Tab-separated table of C-alpha atoms in Angstrom:
chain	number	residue	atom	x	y	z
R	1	UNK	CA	54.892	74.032	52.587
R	2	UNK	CA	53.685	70.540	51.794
R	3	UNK	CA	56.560	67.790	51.317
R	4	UNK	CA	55.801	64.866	49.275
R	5	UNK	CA	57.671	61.882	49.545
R	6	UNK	CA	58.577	59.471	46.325
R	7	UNK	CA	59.092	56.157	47.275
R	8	UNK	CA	59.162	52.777	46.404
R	9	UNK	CA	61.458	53.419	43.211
R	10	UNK	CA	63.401	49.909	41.950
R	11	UNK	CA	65.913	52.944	40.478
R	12	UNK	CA	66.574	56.109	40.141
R	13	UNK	CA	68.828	57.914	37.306
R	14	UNK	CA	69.584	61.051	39.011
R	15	UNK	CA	72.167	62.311	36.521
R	16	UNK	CA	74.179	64.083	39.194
R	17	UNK	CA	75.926	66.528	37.700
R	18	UNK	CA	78.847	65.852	39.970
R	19	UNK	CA	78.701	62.388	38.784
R	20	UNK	CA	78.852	62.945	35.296
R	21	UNK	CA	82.518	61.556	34.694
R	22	UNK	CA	80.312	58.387	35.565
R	23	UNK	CA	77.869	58.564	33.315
R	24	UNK	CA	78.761	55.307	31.577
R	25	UNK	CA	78.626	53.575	34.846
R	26	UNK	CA	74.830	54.110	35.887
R	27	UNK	CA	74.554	58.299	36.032
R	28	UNK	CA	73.856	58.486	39.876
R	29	UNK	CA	71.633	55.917	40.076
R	30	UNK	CA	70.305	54.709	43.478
R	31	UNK	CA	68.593	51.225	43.810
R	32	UNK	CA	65.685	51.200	46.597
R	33	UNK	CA	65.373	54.568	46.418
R	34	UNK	CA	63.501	57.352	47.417
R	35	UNK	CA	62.703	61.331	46.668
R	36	UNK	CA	61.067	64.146	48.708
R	37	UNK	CA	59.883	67.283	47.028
R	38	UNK	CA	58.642	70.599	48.269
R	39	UNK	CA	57.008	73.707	46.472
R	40	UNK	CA	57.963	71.865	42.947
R	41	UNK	CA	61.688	71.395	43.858
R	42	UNK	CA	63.947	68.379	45.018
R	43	UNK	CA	64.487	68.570	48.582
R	44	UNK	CA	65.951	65.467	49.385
R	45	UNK	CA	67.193	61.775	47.548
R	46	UNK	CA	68.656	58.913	48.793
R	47	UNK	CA	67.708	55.041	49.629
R	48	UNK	CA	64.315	54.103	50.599
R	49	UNK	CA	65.234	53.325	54.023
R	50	UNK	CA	66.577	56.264	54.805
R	51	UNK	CA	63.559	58.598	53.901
R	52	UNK	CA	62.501	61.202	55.889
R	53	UNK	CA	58.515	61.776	57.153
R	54	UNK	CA	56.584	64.019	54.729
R	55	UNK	CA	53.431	65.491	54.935
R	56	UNK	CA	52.427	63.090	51.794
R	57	UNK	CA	53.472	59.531	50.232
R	58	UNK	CA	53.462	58.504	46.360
R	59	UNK	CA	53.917	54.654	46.270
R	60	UNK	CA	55.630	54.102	42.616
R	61	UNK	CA	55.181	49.987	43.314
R	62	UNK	CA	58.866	49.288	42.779
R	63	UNK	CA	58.936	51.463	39.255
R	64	UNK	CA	62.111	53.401	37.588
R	65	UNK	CA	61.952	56.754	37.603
R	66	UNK	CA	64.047	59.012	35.454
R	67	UNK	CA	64.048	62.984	35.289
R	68	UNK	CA	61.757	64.287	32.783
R	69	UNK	CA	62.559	64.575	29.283
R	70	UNK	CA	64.230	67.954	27.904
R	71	UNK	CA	63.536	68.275	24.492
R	72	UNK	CA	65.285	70.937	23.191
R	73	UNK	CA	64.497	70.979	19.671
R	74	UNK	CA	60.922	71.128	17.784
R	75	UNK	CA	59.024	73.220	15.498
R	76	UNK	CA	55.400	73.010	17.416
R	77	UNK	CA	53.556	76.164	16.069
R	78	UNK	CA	51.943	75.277	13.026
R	79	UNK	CA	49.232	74.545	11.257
R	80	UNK	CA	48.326	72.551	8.133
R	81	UNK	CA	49.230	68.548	7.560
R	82	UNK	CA	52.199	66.976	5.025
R	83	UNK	CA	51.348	63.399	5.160
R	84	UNK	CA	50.588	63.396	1.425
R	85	UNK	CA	54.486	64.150	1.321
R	86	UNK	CA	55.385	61.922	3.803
R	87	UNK	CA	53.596	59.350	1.967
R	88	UNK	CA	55.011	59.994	-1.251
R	89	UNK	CA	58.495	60.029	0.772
R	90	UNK	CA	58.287	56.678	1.593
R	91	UNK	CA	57.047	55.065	-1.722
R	92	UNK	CA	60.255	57.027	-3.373
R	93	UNK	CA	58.439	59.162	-5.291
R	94	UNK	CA	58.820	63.140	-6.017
R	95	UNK	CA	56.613	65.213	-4.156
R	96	UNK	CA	56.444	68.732	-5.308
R	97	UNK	CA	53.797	70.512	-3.335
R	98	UNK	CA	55.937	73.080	-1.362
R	99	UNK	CA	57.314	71.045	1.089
R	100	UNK	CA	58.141	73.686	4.315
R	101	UNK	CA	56.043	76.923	2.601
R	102	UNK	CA	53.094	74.854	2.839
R	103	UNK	CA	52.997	74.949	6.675
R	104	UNK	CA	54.159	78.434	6.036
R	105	UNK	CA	51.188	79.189	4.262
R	106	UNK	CA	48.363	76.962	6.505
R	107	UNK	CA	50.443	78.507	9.337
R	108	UNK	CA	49.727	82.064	8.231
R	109	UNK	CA	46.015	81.324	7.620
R	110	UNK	CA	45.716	80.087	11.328
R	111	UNK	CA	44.400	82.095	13.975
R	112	UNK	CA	46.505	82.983	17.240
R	113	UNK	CA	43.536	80.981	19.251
R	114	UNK	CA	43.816	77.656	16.743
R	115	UNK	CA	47.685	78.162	17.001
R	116	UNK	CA	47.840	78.762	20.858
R	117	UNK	CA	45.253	75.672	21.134
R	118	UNK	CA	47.573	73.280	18.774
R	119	UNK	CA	50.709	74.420	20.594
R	120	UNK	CA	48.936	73.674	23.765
R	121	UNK	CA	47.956	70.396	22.388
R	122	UNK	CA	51.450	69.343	21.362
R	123	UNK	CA	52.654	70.292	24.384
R	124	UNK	CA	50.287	68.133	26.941
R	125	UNK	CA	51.117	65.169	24.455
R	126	UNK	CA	54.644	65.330	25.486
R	127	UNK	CA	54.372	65.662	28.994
R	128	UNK	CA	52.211	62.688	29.240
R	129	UNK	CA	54.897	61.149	26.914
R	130	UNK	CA	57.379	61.887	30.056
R	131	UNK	CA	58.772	65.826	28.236
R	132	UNK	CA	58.141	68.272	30.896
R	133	UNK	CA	60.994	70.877	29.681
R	134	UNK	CA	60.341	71.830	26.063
R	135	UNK	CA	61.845	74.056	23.768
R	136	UNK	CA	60.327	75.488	20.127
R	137	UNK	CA	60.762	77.470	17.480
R	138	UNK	CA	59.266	79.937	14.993
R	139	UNK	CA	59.723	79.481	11.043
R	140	UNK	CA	56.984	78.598	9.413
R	141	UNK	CA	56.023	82.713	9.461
R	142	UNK	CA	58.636	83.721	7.612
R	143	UNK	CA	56.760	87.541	7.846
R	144	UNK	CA	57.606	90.100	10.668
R	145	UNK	CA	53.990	89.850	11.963
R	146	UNK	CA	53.561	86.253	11.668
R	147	UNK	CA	57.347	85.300	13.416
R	148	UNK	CA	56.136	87.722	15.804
R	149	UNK	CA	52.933	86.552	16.741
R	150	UNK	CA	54.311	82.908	16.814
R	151	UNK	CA	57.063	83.886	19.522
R	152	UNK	CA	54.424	85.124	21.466
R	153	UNK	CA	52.249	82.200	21.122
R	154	UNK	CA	54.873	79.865	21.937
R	155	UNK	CA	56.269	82.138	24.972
R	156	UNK	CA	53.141	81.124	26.819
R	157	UNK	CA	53.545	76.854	26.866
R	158	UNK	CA	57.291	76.128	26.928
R	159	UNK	CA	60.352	76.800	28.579
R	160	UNK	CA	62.711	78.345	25.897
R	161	UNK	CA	61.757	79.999	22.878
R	162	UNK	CA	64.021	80.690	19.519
R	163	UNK	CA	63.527	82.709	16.416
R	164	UNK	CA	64.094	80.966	13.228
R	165	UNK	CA	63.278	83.186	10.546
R	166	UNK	CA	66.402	81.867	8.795
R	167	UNK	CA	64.190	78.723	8.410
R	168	UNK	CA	64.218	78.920	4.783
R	169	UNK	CA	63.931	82.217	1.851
R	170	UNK	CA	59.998	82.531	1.784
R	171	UNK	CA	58.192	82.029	-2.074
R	172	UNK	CA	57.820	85.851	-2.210
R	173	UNK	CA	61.727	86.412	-2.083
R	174	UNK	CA	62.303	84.111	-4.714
R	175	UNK	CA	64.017	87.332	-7.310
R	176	UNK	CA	61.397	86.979	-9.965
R	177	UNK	CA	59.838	90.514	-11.481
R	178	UNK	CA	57.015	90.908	-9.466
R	179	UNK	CA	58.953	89.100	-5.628
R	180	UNK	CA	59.198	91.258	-2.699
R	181	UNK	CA	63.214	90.611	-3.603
R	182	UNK	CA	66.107	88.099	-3.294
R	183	UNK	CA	67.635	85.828	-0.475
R	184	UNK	CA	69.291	88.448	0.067
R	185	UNK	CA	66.805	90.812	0.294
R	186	UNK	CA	65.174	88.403	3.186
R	187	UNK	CA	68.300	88.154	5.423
R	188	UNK	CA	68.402	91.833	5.715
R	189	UNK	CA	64.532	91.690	6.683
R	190	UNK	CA	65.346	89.091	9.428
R	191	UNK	CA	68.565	90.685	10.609
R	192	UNK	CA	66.653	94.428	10.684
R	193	UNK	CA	63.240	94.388	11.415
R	194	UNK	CA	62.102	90.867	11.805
R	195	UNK	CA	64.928	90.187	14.731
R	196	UNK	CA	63.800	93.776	16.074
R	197	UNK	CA	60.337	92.797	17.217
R	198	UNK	CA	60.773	89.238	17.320
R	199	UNK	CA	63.889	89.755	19.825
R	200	UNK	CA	61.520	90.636	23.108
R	201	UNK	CA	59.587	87.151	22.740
R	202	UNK	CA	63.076	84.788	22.240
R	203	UNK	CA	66.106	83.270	24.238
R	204	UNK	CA	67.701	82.086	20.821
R	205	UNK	CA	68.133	82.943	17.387
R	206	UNK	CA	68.437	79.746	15.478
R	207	UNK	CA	69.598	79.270	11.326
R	208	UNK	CA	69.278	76.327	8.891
R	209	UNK	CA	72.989	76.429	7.282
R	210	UNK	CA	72.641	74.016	4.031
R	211	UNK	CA	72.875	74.238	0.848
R	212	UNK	CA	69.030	75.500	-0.389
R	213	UNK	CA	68.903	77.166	2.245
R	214	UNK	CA	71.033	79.750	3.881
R	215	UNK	CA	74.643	79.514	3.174
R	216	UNK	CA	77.228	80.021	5.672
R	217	UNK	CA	78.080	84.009	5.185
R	218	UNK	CA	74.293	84.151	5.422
R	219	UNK	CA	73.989	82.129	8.407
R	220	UNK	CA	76.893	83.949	9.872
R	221	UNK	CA	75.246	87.419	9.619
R	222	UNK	CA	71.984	85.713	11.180
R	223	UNK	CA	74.144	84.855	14.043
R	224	UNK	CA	75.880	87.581	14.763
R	225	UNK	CA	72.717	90.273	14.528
R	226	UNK	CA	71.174	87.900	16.839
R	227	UNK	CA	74.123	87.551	19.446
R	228	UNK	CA	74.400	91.956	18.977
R	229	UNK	CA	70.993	91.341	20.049
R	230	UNK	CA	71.264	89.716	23.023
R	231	UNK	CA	70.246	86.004	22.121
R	232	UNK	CA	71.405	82.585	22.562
R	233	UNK	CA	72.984	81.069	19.323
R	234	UNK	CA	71.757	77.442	17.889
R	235	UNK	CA	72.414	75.780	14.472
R	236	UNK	CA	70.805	73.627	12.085
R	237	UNK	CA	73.617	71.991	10.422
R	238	UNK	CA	75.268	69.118	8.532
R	239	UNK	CA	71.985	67.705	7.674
R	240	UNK	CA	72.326	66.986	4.567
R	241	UNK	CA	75.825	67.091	3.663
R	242	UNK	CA	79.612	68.955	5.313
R	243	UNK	CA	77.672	72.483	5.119
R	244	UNK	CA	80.252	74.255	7.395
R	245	UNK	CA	77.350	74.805	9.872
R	246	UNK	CA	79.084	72.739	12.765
R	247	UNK	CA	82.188	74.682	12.275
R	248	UNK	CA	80.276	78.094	12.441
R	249	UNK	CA	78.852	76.821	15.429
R	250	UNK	CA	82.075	76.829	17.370
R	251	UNK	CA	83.191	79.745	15.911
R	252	UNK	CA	79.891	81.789	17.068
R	253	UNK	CA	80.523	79.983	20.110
R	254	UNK	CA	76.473	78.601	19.569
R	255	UNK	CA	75.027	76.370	22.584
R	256	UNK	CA	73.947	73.346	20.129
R	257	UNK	CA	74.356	72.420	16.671
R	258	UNK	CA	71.509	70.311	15.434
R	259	UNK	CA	70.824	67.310	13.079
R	260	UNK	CA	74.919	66.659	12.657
R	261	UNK	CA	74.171	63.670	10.182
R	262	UNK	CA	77.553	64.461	7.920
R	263	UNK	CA	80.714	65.274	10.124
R	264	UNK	CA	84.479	65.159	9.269
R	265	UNK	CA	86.451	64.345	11.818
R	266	UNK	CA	87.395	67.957	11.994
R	267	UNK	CA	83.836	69.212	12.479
R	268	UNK	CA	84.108	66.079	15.591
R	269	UNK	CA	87.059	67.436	16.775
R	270	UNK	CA	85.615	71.493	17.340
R	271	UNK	CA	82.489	69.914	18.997
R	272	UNK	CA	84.348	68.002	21.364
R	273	UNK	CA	87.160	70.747	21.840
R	274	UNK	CA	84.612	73.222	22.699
R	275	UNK	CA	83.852	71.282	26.587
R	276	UNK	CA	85.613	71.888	29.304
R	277	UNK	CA	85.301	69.850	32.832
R	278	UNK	CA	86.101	70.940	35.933
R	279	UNK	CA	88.228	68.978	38.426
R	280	UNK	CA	85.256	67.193	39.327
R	281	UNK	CA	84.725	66.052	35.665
R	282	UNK	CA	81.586	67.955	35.836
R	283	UNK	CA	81.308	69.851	32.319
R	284	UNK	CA	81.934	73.588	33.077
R	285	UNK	CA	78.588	75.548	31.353
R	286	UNK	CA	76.906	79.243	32.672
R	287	UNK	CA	73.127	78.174	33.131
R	288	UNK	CA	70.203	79.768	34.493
R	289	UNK	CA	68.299	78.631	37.476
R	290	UNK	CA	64.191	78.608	36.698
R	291	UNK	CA	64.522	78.994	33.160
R	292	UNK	CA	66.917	79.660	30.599
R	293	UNK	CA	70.534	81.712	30.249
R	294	UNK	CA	71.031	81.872	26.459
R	295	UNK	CA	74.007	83.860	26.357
R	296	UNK	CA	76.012	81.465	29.022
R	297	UNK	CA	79.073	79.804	28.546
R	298	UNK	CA	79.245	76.402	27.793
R	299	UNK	CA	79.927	73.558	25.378
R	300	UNK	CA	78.610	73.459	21.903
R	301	UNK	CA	76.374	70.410	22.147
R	302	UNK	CA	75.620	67.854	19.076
R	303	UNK	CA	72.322	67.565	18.939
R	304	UNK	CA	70.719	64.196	17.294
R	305	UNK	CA	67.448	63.578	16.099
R	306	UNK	CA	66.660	60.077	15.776
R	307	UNK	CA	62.885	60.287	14.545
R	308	UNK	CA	64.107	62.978	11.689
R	309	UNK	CA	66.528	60.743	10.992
R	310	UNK	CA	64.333	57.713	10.430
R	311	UNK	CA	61.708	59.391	8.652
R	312	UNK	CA	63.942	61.001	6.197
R	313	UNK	CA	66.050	57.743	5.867
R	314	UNK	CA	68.749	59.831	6.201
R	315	UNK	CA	72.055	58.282	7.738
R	316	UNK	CA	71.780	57.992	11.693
R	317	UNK	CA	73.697	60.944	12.773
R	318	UNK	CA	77.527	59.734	14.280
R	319	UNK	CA	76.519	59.909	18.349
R	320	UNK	CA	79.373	56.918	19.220
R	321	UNK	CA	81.917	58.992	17.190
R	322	UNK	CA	80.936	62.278	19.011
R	323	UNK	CA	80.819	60.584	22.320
R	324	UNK	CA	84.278	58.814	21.905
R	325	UNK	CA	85.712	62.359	20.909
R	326	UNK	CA	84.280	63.874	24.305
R	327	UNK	CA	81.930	66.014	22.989
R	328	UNK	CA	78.679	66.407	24.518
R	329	UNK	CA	75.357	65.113	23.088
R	330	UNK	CA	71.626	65.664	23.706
R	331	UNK	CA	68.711	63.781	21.817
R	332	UNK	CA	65.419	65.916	20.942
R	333	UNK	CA	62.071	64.872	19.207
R	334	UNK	CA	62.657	67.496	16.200
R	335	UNK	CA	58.464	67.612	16.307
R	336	UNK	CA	57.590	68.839	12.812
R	337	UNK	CA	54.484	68.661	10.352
R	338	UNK	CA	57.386	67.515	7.316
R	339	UNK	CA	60.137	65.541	9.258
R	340	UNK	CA	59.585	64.580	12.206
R	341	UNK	CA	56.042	64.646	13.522
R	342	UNK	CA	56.388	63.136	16.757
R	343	UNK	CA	57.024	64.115	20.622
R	344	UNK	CA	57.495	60.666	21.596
R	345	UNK	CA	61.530	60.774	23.258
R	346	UNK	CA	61.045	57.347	24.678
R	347	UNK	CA	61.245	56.397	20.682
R	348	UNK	CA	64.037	58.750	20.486
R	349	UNK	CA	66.157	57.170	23.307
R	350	UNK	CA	65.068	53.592	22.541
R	351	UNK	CA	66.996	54.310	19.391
R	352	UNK	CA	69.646	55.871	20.061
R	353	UNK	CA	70.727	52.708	22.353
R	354	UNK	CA	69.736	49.924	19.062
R	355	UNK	CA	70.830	52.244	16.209
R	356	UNK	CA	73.323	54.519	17.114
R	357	UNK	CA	75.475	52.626	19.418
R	358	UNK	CA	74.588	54.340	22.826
R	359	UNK	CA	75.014	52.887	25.916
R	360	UNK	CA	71.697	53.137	28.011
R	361	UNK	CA	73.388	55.580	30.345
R	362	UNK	CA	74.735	58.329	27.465
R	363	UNK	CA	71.188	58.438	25.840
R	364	UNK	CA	69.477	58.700	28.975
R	365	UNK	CA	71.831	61.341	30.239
R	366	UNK	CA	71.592	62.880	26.434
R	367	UNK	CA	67.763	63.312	26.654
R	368	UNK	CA	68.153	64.874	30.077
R	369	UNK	CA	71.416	66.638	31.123
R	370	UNK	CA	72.462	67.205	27.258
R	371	UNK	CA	69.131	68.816	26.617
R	372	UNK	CA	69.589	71.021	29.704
R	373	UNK	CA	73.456	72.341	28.613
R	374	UNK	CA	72.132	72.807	24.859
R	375	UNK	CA	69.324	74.964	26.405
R	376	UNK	CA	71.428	76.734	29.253
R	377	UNK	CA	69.213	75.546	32.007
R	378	UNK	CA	70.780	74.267	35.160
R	379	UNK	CA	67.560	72.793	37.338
R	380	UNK	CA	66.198	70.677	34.894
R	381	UNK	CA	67.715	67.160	33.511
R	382	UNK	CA	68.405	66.047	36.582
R	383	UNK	CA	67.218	64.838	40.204
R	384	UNK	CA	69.410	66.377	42.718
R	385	UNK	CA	68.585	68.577	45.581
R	386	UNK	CA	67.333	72.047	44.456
R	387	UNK	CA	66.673	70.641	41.110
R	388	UNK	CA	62.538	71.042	39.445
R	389	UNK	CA	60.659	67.950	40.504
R	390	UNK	CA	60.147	66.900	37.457
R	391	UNK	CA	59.930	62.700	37.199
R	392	UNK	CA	59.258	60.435	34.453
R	393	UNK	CA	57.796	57.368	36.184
R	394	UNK	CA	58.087	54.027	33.880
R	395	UNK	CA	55.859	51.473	33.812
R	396	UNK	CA	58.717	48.920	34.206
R	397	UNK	CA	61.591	48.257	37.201
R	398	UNK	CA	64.605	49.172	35.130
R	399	UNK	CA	65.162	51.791	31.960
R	400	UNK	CA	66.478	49.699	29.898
R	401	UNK	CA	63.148	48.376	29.057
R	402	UNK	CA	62.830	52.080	26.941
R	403	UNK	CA	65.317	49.658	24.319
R	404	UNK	CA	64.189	46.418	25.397
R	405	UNK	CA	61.237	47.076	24.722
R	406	UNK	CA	60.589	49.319	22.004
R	407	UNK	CA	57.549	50.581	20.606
R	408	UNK	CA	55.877	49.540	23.927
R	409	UNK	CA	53.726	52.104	26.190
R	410	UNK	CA	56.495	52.790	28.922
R	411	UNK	CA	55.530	55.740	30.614
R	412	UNK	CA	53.016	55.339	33.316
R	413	UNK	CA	53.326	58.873	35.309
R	414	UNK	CA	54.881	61.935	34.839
R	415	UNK	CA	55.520	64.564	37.976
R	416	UNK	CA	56.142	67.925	36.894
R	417	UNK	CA	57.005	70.386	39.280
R	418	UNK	CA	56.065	67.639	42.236
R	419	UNK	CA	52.481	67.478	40.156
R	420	UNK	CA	51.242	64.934	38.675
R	421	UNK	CA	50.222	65.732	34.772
R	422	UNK	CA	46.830	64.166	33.919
């Protein structure tokens, strides 16, 4: 096998997993450093000067390099475009063309080959962006064919996969004479045959608990069909107000609740009292090695979503409360046509650190090691032997430029699996 050695790195944030009780302190970073990998894995990290011979050499000219981004939350398979909405958004007007069904509705109209090419799309964009673990969802189907079809698609360009057909009650459901039903109607679809056929294509099974949505008991039986099922849990909750989604989160024992904009400090209490650390302060979690293990044990991570967040001028979601508490955090892109319509989680971490009061160190680790636990995946996140070579080479000597200097082109390579993504 062919060994390639990384050298010439000014720093490198290897967010050790046995090093996590240091996080605050620098996350296993090495100064002068250097990395060997082999056959797309880590085989070896340590100072410069201490690097062993390889069969080939990668100069990185006295760069950072971090491990690639894990974005573990987006909505990539769609079709259509909402920036008349997004427009009207910002000049604080009402919008009221459809909002969500009209994706649903280009999204139907699509193709699998213009769906499958989009997807593919998105996805390149975000590696050269420095992503190179990505998770999606379904949702904007809403129909047992079309969630179907858009598992499938999206099984074939990223890592983890989750069924959201509890996205939101489809126009046809909406209990008028002449509907295909009532909300109700719809959750049994998803819970019977929708989950059925979509279950073969997924890792998780995902719900949007809010108000306008699905309420709790709703979300609940979601849940629960999908755990019977075999699947990973994940919530969308306390988005727009105390929904009692992060608190059916820890009771369904889900590995991330997402958005978490409105918390008590009850709902911050479960999160953090659902992590446990072993003696080495490393948190305790039951992950899969070369993809991921949905149905492992392991923290209920908050999951923020800065982008969202700033295009919906909705209130930054509490990260410095959540950290302080011990919980565990991870920060995702959220890509969307409606909300969020970016990949770009150098944005996402720049703000975290000037908005939400994160220390350079938690949002780097959040955007790498917190994706990983919220996705179950325990070679990814991080740049330790036996780990994916997966590096995020900046275009500056020290990460901190991500906040220092934001808005600015940062990434200049990105190594996935030891290869370089062009």
């Amino acid at each position: 096998m062919t060994t390639t050695l990384f050298t010439n790195i000014s720093e490198l944030w290897t967010m050790d997993p046995l090093r996590e009780s240091e996080g605050a302190k620098g996350a296993g970073v090495i100064r002068d450093a250097a990395l060997v990998a082999e056959n797309g894995r880590v085989v070896w990290v340590g100072k410069a000067a201490d690097a062993p011979d390889a069969d080939a050499r990668e100069d990185l000219g006295g760069r950072a390099v971090l491990p690639g981004w894990v974005d573990s939350h987006s909505h990539m398979v769609f079709d259509g475009d909402r920036s008349a909405e997004f427009e009207a958004r910002m000049a604080g007007e009402s919008y009221a063309a459809g909002g969500i069904q009209v994706t649903t509705d280009a999204t139907r109209s699509a193709s699998d080959e213009r769906l499958s090419r989009l997807l593919g799309d998105r996805v390149r964009a975000a590696a050269l962006g420095g992503t190179t673990t990505m998770e999606t969802k379904t949702g904007y189907g809403l129909t047992v064919e079309d969630e179907v079809r858009s598992a499938a698609i999206a099984r074939d360009h990223v890592d983890a996969v989750t069924f959201l057909g509890a996205h939101l009650v489809p126009s046809e459901f909406n209990g008028e004479k002449g509907s295909r039903g009532t909300a109700e109607d719809y959750v049994d679809l998803v819970v019977g045959e929708m989950l059925t056929q979509v279950a073969p294509h997924v890792d998780f099974i995902d719900v949007f608990c809010e108000k306008g949505a699905f309420d709790v008991e709703q979300s609940r039986r979601v849940l629960d069909a999908g755990k019977a099922a075999g699947l990973g849990v994940r919530v969308h909750g306390n988005q727009l107000g105390e929904s009692g989604g992060v608190q059916l989160a820890v009771e369904t024992g889900a590995a991330s609740v997402d958005h978490v904009n409105f918390l008590s400090q009850a709902d911050v209490e479960a999160l953090a009292g659902t992590v446990s650390r072993d003696s080495d302060g490393q948190v305790e979690v039951d992950a899969g090695e070369g993809g991921a293990r949905p149905t492992g044990s392991g923290p209920t991570v908050a999951t923020i979503l800065p982008a969202c967040d700033i295009s919906t001028r909705m209130p930054f979601a509490p990260a410095r409360e959540l950290l302080d508490a011990g919980a565990v955090v991870a920060i995702a892109s959220n890509l969307n046509p409606g909300t969020s319509f970016t990949s770009a989680m150098n944005f996402c971490v720049g703000t975290a650190v000037l908005q939400q009061h994160m220390s350079l160190a938690e949002a780097l680790f959040a955007a790498t090691r917190g994706g990983a636990i919220a996705l179950r995946m325990a070679d990814v996140g991080h740049l330790t032997v036996g780990a994916r070579a997966d590096l995020h080479v900046l275009d500056a000597p020290a990460a901190i430029h991500l906040a220092y200097r934001p808005g600015m082109p940062m990434t200049w390579k990105v190594f996935a699996r030891g290869a370089e993504v062009k």
